[in-house]
XYZ file of C-alpha atoms in Angstrom:
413
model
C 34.903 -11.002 -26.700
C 33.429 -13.381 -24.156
C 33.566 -13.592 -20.435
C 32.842 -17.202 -18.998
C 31.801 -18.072 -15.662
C 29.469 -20.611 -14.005
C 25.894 -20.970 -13.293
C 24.075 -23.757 -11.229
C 21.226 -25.425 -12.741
C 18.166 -25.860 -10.529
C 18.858 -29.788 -9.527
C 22.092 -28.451 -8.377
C 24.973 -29.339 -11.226
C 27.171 -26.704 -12.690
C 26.878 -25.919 -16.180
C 29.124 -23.143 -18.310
C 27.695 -20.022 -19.535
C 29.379 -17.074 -21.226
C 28.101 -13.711 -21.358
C 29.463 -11.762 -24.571
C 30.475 -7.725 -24.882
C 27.289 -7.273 -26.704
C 25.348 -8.596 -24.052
C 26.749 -6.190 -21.409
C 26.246 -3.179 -24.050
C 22.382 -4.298 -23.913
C 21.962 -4.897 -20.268
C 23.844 -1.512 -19.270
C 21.926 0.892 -22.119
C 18.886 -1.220 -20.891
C 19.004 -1.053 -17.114
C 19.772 2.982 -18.290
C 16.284 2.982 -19.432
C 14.880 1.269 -17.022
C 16.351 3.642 -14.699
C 14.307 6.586 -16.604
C 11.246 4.363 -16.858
C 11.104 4.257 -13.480
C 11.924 7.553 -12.371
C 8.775 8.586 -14.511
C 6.767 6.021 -13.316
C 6.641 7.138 -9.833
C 6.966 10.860 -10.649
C 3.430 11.435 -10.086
C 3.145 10.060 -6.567
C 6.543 11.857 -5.500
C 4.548 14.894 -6.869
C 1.489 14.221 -5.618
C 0.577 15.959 -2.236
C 2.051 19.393 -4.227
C -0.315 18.812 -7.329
C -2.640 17.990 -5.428
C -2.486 21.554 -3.486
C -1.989 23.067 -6.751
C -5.113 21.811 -8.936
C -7.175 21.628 -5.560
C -7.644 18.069 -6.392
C -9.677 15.380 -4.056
C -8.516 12.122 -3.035
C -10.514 10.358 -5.959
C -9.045 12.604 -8.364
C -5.769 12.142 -6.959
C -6.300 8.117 -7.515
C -7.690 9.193 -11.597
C -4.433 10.914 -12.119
C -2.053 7.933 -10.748
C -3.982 5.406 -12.708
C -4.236 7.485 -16.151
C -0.703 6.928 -16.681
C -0.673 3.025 -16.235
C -3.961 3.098 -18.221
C -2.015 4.160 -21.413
C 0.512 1.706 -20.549
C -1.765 -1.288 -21.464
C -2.181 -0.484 -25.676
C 1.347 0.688 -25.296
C 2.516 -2.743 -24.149
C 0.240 -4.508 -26.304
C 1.136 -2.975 -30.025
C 4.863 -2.027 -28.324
C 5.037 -5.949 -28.158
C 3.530 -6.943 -31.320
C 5.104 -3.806 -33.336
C 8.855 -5.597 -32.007
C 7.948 -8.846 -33.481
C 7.339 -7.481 -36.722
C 10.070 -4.294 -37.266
C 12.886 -5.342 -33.997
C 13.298 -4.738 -30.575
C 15.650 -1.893 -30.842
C 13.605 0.217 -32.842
C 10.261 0.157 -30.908
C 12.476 1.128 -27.884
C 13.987 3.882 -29.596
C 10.691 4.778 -30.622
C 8.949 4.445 -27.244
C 11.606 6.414 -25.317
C 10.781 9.497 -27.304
C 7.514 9.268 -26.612
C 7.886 8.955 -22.736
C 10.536 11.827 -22.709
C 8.492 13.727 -24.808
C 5.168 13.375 -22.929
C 6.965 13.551 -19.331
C 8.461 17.194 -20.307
C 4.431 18.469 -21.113
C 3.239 17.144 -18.123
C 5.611 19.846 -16.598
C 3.423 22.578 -18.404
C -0.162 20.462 -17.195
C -2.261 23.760 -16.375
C -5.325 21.739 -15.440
C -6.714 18.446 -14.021
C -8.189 17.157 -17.518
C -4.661 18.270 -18.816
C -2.777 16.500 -16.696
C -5.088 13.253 -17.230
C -4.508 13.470 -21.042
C -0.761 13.617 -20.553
C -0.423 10.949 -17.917
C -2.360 8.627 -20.570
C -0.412 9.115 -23.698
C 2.793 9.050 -21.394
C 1.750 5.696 -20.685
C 1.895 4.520 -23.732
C 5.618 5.473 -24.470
C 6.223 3.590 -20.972
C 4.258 0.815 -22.098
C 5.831 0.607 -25.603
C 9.478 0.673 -23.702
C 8.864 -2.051 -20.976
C 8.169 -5.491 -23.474
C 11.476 -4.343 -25.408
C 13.833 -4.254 -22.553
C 12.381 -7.853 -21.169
C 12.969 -9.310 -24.773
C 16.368 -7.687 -25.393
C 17.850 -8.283 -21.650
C 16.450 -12.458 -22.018
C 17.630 -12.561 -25.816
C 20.955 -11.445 -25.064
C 22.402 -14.129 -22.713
C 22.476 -17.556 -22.510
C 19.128 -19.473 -21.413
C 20.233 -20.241 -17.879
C 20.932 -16.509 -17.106
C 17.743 -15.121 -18.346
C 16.381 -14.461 -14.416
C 19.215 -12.692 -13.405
C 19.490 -10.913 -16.788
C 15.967 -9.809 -16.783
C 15.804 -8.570 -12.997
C 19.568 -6.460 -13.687
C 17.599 -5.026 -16.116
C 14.201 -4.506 -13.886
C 16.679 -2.939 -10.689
C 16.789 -0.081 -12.786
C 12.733 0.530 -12.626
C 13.128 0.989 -8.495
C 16.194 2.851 -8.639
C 14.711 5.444 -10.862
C 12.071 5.783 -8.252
C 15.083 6.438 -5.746
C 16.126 9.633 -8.198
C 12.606 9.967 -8.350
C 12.010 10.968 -5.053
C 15.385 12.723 -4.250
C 14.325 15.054 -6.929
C 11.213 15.785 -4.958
C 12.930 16.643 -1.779
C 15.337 18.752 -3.284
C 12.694 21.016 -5.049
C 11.188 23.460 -2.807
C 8.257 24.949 -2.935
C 4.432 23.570 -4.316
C 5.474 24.778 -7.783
C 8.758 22.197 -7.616
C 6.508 19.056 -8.360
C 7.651 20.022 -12.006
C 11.688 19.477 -11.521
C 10.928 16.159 -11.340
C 8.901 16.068 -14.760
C 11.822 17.697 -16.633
C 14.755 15.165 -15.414
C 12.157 12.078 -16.641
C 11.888 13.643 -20.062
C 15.132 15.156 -21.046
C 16.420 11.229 -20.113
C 15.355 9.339 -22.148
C 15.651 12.178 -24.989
C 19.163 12.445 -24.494
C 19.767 8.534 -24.433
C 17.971 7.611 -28.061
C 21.195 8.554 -29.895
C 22.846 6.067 -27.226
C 20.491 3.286 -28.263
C 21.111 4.168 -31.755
C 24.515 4.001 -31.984
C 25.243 0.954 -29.154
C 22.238 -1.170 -28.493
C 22.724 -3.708 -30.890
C 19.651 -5.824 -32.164
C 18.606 -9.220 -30.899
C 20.701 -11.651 -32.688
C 17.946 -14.014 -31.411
C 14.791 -12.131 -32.594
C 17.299 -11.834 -36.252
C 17.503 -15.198 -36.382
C 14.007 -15.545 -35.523
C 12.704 -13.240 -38.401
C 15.309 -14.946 -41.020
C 13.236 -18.081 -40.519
C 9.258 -16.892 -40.513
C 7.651 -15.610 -43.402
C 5.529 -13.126 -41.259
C 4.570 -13.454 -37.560
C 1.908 -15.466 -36.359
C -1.680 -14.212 -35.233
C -2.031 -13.616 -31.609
C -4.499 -16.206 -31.041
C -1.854 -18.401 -31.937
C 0.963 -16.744 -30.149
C -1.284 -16.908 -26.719
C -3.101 -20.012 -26.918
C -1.685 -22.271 -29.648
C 0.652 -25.017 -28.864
C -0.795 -25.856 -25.650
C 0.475 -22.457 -24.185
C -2.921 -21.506 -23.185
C -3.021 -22.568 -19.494
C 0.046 -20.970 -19.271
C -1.035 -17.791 -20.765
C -3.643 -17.573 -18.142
C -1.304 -18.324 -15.142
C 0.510 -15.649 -16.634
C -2.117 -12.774 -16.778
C -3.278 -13.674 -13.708
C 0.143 -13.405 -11.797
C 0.783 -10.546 -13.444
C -2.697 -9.008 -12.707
C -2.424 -9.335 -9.270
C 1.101 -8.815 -8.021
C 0.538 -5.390 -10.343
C -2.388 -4.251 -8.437
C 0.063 -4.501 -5.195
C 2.981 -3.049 -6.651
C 1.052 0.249 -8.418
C -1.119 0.654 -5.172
C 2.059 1.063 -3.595
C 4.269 3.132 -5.795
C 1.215 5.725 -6.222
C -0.389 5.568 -2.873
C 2.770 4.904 -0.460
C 4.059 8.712 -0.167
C 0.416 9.776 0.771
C -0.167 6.859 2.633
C 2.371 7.509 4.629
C 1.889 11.461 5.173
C -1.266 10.237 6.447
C -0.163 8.433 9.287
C 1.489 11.854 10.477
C 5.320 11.914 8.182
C 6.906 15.091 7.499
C 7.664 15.263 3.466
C 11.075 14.416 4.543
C 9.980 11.697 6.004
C 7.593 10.238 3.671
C 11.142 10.785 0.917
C 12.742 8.172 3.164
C 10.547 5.847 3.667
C 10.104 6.200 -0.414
C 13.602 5.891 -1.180
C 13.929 2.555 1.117
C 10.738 1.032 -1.042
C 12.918 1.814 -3.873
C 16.447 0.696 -2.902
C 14.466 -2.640 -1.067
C 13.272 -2.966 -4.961
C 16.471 -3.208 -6.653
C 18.195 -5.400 -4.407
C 15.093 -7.720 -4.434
C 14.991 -7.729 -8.054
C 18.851 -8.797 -8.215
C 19.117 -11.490 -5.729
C 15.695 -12.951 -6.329
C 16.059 -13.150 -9.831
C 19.950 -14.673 -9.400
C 18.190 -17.219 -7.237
C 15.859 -18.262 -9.526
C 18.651 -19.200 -11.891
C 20.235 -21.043 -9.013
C 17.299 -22.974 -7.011
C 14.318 -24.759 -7.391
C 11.605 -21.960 -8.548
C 8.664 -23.018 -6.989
C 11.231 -22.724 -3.467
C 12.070 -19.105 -4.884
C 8.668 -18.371 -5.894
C 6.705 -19.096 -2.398
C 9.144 -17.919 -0.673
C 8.862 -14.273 -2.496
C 5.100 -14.782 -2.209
C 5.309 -15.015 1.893
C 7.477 -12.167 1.806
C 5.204 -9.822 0.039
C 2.200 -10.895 2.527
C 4.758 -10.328 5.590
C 5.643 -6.839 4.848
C 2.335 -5.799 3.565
C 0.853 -6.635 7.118
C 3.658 -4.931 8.765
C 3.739 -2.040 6.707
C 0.232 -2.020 7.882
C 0.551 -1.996 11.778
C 3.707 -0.588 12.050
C 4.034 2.139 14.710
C 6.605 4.540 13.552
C 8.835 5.933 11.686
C 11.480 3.442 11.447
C 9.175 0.762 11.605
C 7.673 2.135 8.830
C 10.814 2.207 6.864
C 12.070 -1.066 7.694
C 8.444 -2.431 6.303
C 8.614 -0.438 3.134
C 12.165 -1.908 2.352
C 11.226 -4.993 2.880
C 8.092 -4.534 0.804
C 9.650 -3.310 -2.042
C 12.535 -6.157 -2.016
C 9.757 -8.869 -2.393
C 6.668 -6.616 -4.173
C 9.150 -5.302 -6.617
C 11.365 -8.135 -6.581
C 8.650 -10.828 -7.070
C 7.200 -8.758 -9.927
C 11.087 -9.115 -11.669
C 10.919 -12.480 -11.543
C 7.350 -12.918 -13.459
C 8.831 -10.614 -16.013
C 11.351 -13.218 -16.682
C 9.057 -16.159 -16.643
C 6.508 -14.573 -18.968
C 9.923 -14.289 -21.364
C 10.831 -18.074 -20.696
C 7.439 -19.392 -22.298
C 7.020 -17.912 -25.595
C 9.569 -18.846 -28.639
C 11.924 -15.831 -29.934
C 9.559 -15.272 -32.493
C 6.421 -14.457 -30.689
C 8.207 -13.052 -27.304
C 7.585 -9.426 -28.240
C 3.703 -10.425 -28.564
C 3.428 -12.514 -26.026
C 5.453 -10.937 -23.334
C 3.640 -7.713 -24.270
C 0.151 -9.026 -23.900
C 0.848 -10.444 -20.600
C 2.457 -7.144 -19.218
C -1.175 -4.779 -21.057
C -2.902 -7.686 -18.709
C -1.115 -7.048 -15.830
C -1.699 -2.681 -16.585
C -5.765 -3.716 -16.342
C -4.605 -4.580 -12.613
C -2.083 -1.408 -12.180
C -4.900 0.498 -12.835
C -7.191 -1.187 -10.767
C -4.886 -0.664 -7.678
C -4.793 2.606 -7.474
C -8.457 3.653 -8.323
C -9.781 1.391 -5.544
C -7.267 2.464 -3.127
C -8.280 6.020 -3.927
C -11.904 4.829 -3.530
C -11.400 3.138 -0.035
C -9.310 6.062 1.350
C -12.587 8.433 0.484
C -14.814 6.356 1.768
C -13.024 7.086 5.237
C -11.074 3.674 5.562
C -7.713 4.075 7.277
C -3.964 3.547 5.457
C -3.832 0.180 7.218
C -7.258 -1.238 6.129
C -6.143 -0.094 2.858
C -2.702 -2.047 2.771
C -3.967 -4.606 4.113
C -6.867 -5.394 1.634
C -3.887 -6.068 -0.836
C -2.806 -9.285 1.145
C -5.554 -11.490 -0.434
C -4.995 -10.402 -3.932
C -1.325 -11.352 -3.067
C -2.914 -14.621 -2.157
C -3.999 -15.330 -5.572
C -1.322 -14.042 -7.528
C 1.142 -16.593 -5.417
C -1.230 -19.515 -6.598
C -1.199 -18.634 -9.984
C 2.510 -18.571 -9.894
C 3.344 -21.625 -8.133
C 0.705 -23.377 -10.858
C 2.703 -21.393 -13.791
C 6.397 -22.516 -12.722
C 5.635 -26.342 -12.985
C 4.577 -25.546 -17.040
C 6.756 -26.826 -19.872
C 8.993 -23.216 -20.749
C 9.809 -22.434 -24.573
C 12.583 -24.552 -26.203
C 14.763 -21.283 -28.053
């Protein structure tokens, strides 16, 4: 059964597109992981100030532990990718949600600082393995002119778990609490791989796609064959960027903003309103995308990310504060969506898994990055302001690596 309604192209004309039952089975059990994804992602700096009273860990150590789990999402990404171009996308999402639910539930029983770094890096790479699956299935299942919107209804789920996220954290009392929000990540995703199983169906696209090729190509080829090697590059480097600004803020924000004197109930608001900002950036930004001229869309998000990162930086209070965070998170978060979708748009169904994968391990080097210098300028005395605002010229280059990548010819299937 097919639904049909109307999409405008970007020079304005109306053309049909239908959106199928299958394709709403893949974008709900989807966004449902995405949801869990991103509840675990920003578990650890919802948890943070408690584990950090807990393990007596310093500021630097505080910055290891946010950036071991996004350092195990780079191989995850990378082989998650690859491994869906070879055996399906279903299956290596099946696969990497165990993992994540698995490892999230341990780092519940983390007794020590080395513990809790192992953890956090093999919990990555479930998260990792996950992320590349959900971009391929959400683009593969709808027509080619919904693929933005598809992609970011899928990516609304990532901020949205970080809403749970942090609800979770204020309704757990006590330093020994941090763990409540360990055990709702993990049994998630554990209880949703029969789901997937039983009502996710398989990319007819990447079917299709693996009916025709005798095996996949190499990933020298998949990157930079066919003239896709500029884009490539754009890619990584948009991604690299805009991900050191997005996982500086998802780790850093709560103890950013306990810093500048927030009680924990506070610092849960201001989280949340990051969060919600997130998911209703990621919607209407990616809609627009399938509606207007992208490079319009595109520096348009990219001046909204450097306008609430300086106001997030000098704002004076409380509601300030929240205001900025909402709007940082609708055009961080939002922004980031739409790059997920683009990286989709330039790689053929065959390679997608590969190449969207490689691009997202890139982008991990940077969500690694952010943190551990952020950590690194915050012990070296430097206030929460300095700190978010040394993100604005990274921002600088990701926006001109993005404008550059938009004007590139895209993938013809």
């Amino acid at each position: 059964m097919k639904t049909t309604r109307t999409v405008l192209t970007g020079d304005g004309t109306v053309a049909p597109s239908s959106i199928s039952s299958s394709a709403v089975a893949t974008l709900s059990l989807c966004f449902a992981i995405a949801l869990l994804e991103g509840l675990d992602l920003q578990s650890v700096g919802v948890a943070a100030p408690r584990m950090a009273r807990e393990f007596g860990l310093s500021v630097a150590q505080m910055g290891l532990a946010f950036s071991a789990g996004t350092f195990g999402l780079l191989p995850g990404a990378m082989f998650g990718g690859r491994l869906a171009d070879r055996i399906g996308r279903k299956r290596v999402l099946m696969l990497s949600a165990c993992i994540f639910g698995l490892l999230s539930i341990a780092t519940a029983f983390a007794t020590s600082f080395p513990a809790l770094v192992a953890v956090r890096v093999l919990t990555g790479i479930g998260l990792g393995g996950a992320l590349p699956n959900l971009i391929a299935l959400s683009s593969e299942a709808v027509p080619l002119k919904a693929r933005n919107t598809a992609v970011s209804v899928m990516y609304s789920g990532i901020p949205l778990g970080g809403v749970i996220a942090s609800i979770v954290g204020m309704m757990s009392a006590g330093d020994a609490g941090w763990r409540h929000i360990f055990y709702v990540g993990g049994a998630g995703p554990l209880l949703f791989v029969p789901l997937l199983f039983a009502f996710l169906p398989e990319s007819k696209a990447f079917s299709r796609a693996a009916g025709r090729a005798a095996k996949p190509a190499p990933v020298i080829d998949v990157l930079f064959g066919e003239q896709r090697a500029r884009s490539t590059m754009q890619i990584w480097i948009s991604y690299f960027c805009t991900l050191i600004v997005l996982y500086f803020l998802l780790n850093w924000l709560p103890s950013l903003m306990a810093a500048r004197g927030l009680g924990r109930g506070e610092v849960g608001f201001v989280q949340i309103f990051f969060n919600v900002g997130g998911g209703l950036g990621a919607l209407f930004i990616g809609m627009l995308m399938d509606r207007l001229r992208g490079g319009l869309v595109v520096s348009g998000m990219y001046v909204g990310i450097i306008a609430s990162l300086a106001a997030l930086s000098i704002a004076p209070g409380f509601a300030a504060l929240t205001a900025s965070a909402f709007f940082a998170g609708m055009f961080v978060i939002g922004g980031q969506s739409v790059l997920y979708a683009l990286s989709a748009a330039f790689y053929p169904t065959a390679m997608r898994g590969t190449g969207v994968g490689a691009a997202v391990a890139v982008g991990r080097i940077g969500s690694v990055i952010g943190p551990l210098a952020a950590g690194q300028l915050l012990a070296m005395g430097r206030s929460a302001s300095v700190v978010i605002g040394a993100s604005i010229p990274v921002t600088l280059i990701a926006a001109a690596a993005a404008l550059m990548l938009i004007r590139r010819p895209r993938a013809a299937d």
